[in-house]
CSV table of C-alpha atoms in Angstrom, one decimal:
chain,number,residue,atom,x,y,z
A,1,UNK,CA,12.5,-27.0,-47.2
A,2,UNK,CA,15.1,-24.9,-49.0
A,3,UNK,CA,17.5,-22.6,-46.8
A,4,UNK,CA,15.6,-19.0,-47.5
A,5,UNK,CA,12.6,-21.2,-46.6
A,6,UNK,CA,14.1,-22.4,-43.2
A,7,UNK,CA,15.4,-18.9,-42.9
A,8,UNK,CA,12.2,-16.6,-43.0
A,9,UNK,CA,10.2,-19.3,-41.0
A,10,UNK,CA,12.7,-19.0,-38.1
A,11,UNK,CA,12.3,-14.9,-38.6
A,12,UNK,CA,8.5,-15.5,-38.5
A,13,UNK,CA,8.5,-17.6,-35.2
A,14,UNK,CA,10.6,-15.5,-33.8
A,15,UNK,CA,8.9,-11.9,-34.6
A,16,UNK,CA,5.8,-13.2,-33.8
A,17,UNK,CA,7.2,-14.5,-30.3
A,18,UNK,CA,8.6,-11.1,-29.8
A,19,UNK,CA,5.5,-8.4,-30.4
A,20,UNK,CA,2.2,-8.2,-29.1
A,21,UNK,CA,-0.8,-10.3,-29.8
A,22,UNK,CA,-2.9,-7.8,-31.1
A,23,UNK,CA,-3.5,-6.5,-35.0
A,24,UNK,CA,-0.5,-5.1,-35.3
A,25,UNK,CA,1.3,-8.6,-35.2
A,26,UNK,CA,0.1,-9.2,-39.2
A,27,UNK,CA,2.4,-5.7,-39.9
A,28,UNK,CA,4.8,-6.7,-37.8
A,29,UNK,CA,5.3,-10.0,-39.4
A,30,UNK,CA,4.5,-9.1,-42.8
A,31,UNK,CA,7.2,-5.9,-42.9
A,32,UNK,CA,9.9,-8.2,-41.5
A,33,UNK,CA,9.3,-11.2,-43.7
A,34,UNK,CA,10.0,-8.5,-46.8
A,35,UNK,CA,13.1,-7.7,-45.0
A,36,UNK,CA,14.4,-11.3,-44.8
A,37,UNK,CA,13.3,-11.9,-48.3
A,38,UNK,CA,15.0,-8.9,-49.9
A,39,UNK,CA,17.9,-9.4,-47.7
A,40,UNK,CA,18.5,-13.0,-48.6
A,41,UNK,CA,18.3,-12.4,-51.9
A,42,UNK,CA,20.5,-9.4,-51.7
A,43,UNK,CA,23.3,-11.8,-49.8
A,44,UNK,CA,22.8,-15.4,-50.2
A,45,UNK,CA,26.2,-15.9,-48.8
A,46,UNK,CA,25.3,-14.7,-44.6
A,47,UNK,CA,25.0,-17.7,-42.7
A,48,UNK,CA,22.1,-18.4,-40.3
A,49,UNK,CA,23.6,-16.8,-37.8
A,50,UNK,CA,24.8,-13.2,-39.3
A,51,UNK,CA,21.1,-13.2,-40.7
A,52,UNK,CA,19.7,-13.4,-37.8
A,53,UNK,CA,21.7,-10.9,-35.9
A,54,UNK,CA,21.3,-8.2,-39.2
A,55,UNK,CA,17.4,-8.8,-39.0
A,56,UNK,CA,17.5,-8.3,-35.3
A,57,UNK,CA,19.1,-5.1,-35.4
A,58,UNK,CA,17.4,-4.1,-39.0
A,59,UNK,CA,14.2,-4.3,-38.4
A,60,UNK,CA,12.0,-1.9,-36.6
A,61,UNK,CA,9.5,-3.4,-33.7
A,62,UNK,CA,6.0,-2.1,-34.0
A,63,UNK,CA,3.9,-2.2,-30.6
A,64,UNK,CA,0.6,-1.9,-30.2
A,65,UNK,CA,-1.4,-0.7,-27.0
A,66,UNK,CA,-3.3,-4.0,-26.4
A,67,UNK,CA,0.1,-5.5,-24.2
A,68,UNK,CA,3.7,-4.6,-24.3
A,69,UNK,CA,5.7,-6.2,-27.0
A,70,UNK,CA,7.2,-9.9,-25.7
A,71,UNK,CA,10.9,-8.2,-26.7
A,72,UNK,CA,10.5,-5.4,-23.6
A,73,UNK,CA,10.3,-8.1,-21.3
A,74,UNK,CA,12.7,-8.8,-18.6
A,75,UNK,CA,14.6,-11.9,-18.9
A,76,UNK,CA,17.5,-12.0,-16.7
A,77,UNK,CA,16.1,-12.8,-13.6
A,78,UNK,CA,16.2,-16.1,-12.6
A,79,UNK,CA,12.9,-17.8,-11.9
A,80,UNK,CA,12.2,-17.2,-8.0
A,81,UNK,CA,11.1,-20.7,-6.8
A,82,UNK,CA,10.1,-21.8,-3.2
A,83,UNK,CA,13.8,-23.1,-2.5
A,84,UNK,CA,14.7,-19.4,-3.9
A,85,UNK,CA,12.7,-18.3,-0.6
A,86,UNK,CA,14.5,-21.0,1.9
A,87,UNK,CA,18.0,-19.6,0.6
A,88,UNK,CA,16.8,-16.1,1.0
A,89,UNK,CA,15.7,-16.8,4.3
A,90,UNK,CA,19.1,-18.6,5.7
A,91,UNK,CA,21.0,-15.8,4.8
A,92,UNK,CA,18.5,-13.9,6.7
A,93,UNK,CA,17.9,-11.7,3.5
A,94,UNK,CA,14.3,-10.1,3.9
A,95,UNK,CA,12.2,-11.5,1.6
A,96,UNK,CA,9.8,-8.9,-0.7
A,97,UNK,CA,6.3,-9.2,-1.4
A,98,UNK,CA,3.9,-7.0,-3.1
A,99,UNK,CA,0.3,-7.4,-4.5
A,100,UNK,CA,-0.9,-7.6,-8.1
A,101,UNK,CA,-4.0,-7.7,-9.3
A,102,UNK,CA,-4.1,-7.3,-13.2
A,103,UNK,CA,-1.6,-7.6,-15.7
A,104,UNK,CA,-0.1,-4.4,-16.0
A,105,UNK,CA,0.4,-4.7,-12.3
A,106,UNK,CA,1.7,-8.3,-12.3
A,107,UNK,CA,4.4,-7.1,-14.8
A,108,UNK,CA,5.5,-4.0,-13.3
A,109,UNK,CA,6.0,-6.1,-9.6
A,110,UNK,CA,8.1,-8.6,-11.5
A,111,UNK,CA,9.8,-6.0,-13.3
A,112,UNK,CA,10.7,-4.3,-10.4
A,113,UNK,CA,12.9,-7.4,-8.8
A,114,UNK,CA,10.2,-8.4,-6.4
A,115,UNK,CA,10.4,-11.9,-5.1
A,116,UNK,CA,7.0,-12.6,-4.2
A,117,UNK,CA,3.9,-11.7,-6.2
A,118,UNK,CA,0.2,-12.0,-3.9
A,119,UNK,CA,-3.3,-11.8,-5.9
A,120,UNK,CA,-4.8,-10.9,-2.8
A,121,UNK,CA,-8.1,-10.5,-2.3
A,122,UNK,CA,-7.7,-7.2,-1.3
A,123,UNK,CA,-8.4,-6.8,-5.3
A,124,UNK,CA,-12.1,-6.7,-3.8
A,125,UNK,CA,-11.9,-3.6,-2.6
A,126,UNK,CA,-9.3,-1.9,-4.0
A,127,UNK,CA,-9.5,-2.9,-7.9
A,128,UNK,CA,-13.5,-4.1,-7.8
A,129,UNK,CA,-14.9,-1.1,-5.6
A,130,UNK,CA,-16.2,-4.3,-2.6
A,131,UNK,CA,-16.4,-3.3,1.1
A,132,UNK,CA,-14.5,-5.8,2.3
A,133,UNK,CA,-12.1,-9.0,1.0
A,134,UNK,CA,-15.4,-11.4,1.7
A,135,UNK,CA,-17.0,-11.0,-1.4
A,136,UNK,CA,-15.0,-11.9,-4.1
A,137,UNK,CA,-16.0,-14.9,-5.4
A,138,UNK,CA,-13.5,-18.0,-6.6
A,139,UNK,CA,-14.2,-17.3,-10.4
A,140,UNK,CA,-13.1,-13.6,-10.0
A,141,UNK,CA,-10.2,-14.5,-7.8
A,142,UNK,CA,-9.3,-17.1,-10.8
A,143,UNK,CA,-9.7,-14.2,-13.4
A,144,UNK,CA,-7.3,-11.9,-12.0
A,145,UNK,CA,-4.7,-14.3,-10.8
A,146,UNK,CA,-4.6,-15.5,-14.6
A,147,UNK,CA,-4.3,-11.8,-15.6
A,148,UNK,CA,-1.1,-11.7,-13.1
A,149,UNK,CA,0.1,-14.7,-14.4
A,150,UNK,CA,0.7,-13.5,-17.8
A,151,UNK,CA,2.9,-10.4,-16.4
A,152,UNK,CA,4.9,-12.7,-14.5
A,153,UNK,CA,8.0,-14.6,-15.2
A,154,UNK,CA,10.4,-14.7,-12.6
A,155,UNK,CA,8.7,-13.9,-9.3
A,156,UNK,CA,7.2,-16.6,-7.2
A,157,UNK,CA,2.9,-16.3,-7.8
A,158,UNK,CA,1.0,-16.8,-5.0
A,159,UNK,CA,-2.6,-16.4,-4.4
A,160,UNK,CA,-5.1,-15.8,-1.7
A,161,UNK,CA,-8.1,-18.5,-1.2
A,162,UNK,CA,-11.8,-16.5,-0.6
A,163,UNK,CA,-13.5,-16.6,2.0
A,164,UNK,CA,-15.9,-19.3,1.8
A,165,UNK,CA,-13.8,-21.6,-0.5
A,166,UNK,CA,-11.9,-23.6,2.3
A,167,UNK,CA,-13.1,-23.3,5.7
A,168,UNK,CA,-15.8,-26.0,5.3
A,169,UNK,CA,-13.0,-29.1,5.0
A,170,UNK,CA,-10.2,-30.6,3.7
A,171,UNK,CA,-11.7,-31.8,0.9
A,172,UNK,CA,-13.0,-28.5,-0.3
A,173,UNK,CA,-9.7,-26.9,0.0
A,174,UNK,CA,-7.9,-29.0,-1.6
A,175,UNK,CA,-10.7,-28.6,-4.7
A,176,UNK,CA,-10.4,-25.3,-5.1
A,177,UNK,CA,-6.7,-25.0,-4.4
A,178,UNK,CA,-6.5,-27.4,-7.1
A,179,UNK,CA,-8.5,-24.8,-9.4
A,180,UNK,CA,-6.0,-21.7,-8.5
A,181,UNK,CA,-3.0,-23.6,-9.3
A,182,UNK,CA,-4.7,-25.3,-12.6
A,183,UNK,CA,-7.2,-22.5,-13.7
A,184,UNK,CA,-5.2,-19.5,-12.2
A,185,UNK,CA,-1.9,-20.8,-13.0
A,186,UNK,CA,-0.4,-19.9,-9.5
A,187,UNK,CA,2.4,-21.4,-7.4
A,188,UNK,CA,0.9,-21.8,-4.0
A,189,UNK,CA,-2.3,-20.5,-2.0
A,190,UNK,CA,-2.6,-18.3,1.2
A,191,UNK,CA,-5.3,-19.0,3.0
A,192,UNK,CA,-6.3,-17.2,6.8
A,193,UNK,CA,-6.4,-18.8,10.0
A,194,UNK,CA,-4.9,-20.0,13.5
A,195,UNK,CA,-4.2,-23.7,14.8
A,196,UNK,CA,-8.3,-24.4,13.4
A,197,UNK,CA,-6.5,-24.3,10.0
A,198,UNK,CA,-3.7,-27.2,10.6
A,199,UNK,CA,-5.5,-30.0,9.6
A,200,UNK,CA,-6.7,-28.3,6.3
A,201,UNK,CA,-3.3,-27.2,5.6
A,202,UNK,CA,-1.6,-30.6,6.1
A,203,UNK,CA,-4.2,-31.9,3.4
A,204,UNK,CA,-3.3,-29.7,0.7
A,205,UNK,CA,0.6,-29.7,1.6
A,206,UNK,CA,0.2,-33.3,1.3
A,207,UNK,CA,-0.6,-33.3,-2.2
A,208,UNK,CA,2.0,-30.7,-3.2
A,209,UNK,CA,0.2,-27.6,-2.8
A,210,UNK,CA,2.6,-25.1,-0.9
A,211,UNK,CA,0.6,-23.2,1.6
A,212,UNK,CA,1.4,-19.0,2.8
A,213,UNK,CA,-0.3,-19.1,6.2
A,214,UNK,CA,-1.8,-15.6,7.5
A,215,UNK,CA,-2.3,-14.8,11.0
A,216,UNK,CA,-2.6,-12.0,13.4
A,217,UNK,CA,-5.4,-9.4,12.0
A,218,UNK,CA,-7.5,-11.6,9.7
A,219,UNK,CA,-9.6,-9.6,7.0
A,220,UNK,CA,-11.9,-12.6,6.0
A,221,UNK,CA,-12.6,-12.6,9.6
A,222,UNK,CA,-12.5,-8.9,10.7
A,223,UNK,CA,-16.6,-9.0,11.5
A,224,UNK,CA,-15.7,-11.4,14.0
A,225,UNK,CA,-12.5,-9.6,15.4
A,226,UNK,CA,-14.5,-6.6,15.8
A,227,UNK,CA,-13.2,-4.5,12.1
A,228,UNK,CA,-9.9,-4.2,11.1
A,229,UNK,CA,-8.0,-3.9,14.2
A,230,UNK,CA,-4.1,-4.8,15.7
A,231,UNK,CA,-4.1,-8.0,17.1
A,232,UNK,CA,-2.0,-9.6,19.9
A,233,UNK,CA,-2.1,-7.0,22.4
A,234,UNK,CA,-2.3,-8.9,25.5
A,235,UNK,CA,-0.5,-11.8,26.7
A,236,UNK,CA,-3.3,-14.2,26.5
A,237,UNK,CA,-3.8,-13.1,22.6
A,238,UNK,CA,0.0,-13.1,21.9
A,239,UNK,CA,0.7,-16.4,23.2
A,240,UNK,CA,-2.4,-17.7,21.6
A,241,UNK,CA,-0.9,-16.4,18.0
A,242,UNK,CA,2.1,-18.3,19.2
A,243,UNK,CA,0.5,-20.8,19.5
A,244,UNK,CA,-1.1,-20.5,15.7
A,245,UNK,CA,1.9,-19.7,13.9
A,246,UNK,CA,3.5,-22.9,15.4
A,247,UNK,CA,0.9,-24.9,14.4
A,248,UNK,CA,0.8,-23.8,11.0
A,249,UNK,CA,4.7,-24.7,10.8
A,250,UNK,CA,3.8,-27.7,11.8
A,251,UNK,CA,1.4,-28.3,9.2
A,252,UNK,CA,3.4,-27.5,6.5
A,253,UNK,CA,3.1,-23.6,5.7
A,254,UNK,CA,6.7,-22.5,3.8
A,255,UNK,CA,6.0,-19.2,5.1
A,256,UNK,CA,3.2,-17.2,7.7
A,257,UNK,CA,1.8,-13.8,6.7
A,258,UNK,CA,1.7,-11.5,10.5
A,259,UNK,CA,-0.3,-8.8,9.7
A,260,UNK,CA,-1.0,-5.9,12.4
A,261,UNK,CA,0.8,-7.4,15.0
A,262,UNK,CA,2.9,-5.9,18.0
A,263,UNK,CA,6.6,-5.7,16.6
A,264,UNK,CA,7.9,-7.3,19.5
A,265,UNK,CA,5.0,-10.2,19.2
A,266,UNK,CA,5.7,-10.5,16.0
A,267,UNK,CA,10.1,-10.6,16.0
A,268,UNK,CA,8.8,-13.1,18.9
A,269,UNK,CA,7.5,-15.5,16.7
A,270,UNK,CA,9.9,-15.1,14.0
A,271,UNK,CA,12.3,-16.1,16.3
A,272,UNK,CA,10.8,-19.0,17.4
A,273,UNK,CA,9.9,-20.3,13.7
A,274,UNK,CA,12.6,-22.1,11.5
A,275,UNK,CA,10.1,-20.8,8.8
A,276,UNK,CA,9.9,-17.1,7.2
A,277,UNK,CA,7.3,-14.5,8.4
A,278,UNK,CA,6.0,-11.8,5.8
A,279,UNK,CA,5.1,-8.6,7.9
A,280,UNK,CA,2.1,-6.4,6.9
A,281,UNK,CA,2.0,-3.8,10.0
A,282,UNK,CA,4.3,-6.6,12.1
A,283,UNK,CA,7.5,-4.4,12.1
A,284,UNK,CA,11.4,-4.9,11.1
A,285,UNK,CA,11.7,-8.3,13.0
A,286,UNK,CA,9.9,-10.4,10.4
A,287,UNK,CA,11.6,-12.1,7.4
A,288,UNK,CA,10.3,-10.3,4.7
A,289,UNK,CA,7.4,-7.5,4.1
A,290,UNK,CA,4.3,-7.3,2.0
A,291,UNK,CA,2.1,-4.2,0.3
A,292,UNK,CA,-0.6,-3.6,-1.4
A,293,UNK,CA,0.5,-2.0,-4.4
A,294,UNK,CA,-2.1,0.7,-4.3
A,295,UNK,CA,-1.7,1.7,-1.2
A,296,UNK,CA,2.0,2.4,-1.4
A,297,UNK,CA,1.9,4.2,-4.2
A,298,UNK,CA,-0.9,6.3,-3.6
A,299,UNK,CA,-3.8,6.1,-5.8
A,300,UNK,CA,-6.2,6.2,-3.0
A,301,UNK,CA,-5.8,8.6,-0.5
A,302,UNK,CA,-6.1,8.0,3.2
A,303,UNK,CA,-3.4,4.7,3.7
A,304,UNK,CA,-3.2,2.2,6.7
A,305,UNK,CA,-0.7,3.5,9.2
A,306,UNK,CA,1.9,0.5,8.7
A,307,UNK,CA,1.7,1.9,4.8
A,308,UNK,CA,4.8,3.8,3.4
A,309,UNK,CA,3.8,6.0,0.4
A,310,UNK,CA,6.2,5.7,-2.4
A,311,UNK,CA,4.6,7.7,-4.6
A,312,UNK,CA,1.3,9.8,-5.0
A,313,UNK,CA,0.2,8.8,-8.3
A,314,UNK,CA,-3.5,9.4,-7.9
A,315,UNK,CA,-2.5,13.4,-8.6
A,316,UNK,CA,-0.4,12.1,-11.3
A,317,UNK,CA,-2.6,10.2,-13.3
A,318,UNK,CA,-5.5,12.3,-12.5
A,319,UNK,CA,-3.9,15.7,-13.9
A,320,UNK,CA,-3.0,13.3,-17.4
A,321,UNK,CA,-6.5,12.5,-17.5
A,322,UNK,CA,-7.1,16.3,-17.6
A,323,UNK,CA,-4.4,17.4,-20.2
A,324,UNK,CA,-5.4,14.5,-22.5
A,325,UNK,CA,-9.4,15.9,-21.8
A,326,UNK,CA,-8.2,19.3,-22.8
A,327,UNK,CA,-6.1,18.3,-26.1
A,328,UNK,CA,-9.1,16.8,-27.5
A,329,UNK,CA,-11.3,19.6,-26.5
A,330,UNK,CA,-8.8,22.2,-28.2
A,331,UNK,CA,-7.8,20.1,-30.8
A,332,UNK,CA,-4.3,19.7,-30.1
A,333,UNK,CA,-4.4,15.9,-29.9
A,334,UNK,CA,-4.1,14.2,-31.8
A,335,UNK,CA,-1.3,15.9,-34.1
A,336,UNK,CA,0.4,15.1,-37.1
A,337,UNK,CA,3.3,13.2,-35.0
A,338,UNK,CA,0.7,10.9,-33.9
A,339,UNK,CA,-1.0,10.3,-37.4
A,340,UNK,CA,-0.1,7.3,-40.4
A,341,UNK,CA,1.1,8.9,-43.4
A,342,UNK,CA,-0.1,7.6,-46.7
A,343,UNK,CA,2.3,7.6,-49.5
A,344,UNK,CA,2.5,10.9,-51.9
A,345,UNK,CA,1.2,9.1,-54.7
A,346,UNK,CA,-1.6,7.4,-53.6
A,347,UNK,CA,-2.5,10.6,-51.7
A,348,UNK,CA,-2.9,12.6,-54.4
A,349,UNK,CA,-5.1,9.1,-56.2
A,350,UNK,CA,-7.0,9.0,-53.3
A,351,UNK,CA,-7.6,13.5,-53.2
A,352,UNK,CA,-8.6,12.4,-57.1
A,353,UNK,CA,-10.7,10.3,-56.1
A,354,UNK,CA,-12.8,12.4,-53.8
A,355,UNK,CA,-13.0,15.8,-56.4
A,356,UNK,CA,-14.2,13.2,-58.5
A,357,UNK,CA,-17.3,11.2,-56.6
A,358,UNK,CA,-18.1,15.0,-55.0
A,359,UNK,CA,-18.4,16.3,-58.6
A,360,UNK,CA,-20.5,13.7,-59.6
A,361,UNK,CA,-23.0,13.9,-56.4
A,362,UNK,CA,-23.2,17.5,-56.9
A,363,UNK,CA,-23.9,16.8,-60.7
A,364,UNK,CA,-26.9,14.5,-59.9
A,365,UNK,CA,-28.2,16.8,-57.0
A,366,UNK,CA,-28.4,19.6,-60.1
A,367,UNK,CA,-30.4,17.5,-61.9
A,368,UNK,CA,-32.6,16.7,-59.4
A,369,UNK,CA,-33.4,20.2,-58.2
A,370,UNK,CA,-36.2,21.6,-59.2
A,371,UNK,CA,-37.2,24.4,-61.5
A,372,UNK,CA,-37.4,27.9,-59.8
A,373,UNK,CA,-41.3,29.0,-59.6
A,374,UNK,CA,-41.6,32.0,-61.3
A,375,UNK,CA,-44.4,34.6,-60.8
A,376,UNK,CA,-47.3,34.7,-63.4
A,377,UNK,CA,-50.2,37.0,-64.1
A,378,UNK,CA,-48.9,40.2,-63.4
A,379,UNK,CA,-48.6,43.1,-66.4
């Protein structure tokens, strides 16, 4: 393989690593092979090296709307790993986990310097339109946390187990943890539950599945607890989640989710662990926090009370829709700024061509036409 050869295959590998996969890659790639081309030719003497920084800064990116190009990435974060969390957790710095349920949102949570990314199945209700987190189904919880996947490089992926897909044993845990790490390309699995939980968490830590336990207000089970409500209130109830979150330690969780627990309950038992505790309505005293995106920033409206409201882009997003409704209505959108020129020349071929084939339809529609009748027989 000659050296130009060498050259504009590197280029291609590395344009086509850099935009998105979508039909504007083939322009992409095409306009900046041309480049190296012309430019090698033009300079046979630049090195590798000087070649590759000139086309770097030469040629234009072209992005499409399918997926942001691979070159707006972030890439300076270290990769956030489970002994990324320990370390965190020594130092007693609190630990930040938010929910993602699609790509965009997987990207814009690692973006944003988040350590822990959950596919939750609050994607039921919030991002498929269910009444509660029971009715997701493995296969859609799989889809999503794929979809995440893909938007994720440096935060640590972990993803909730349905309901349904690992209370029966062990043996059917471990199956379909198995799946989420294989199929849905997470880290670890969360799954719900008390001391009942241990021995089904010992199995799949076992086998080097890391496990998030989640106590306190359950959602899976919030039928049984009577709908969504705090739990832990009394002493019996707060020494019995004691109880759980030590045997969940036991068994091998890295972490244990508190959610809508008494603040003091819940800095309680994150005392008492050498583990860290994610807070979701648990208060200040737990090692780290958790969201669900939508919620905190407001696309829905009324918000749990233990939700703080970033932003309010439901009005946002809503009043865009309107604008973009009312351009197209008035004609403003799109515009020439948002329209592919064609060049002069083949314009004015191309205008040619059109007086031409609408001469020549009118032509054979005169020909076609009938004769006028004309009025006979009168004097």
């Amino acid at each position: 393989m000659s050296l130009s050869s060498k050259f504009i295959t590197q280029v291609r590998g590395q344009v086509l690593s850099r935009v998105p996969r979508s039909a504007s890659a083939g322009l992409v790639a095409g306009s900046s092979l041309r480049a190296a081309q012309q430019l090698r030719q033009q300079q046979p003497q630049l090195s590798w090296s000087s070649m590759n920084h000139t086309m770097q800064s030469s040629v234009p990116m072209r992005s499409y709307s399918s997926r942001p190009a691979e070159a707006d990435h972030h890439h300076v974060r270290p990769k956030v790993t489970l002994a990324t969390l320990r370390k965190l957790y020594k130092r007693k710095e609190p630990i930040t986990v938010m929910t993602a349920h699609d790509f965009p949102t997987g990207t814009l949570v690692d973006k944003a310097g988040i350590d822990m990314t959950l596919v939750g199945d609050s994607l039921a209700m919030v991002a498929l339109g269910y009444t509660s987190t029971s009715e997701i189904t493995l296969d859609e919880m799989l889809h999503h946390c794929r979809a995440v996947a893909r938007g994720t490089r440096s935060s640590f992926l972990v993803a909730d187990l349905p309901f349904g897909t690992y209370e029966t044993n062990p043996d059917q845990a471990v199956n379909n943890a198995v799946r989420m790490l294989k199929e849905g390309k997470a880290e670890a699995v969360k799954l719900e539950g008390g001391k009942e939980m241990a021995p089904t968490i010992t199995r799949l830590t076992q086998v080097g599945i890391p496990v998030l336990g989640h106590i306190g207000l359950t959602p899976q089970r919030q039928a049984s607890l009577g709908g969504y409500k705090v739990q832990g209130k009394t002493v019996a109830k707060a020494k019995a989640m004691i109880e759980d979150a030590l045997a969940l330690q036991q068994a091998g969780c890295y972490a244990i989710v508190l959610e809508a627990v008494p603040e003091q309950v819940a800095r309680h038992i994150t005392n008492v662990l050498n583990i860290p505790t994610i807070g979701i309505g648990a208060g200040a005293g737990c090692s780290g926090q958790v969201l669900v995106q939508q919620d905190m920033l407001g696309l829905y409206g009324r918000v749990p009370r233990f939700c703080k409201t970033y932003r309010s882009l439901a009005d946002d997003i809503v009043g865009a829709l309107r604008e973009y409704s009312a351009d197209v209505k008035s004609g403003a959108f799109p515009s020439e700024e948002h329209c592919y020129p064609m060049p002069q020349a083949e314009l004015e071929r191309f205008m040619s061509m059109i007086g031409e084939e609408k001469a020549a339809v009118e032509g054979q529609q005169k020909v076609a036409a009938p004769e006028p009748a004309t009025a006979g027989g009168i004097a």
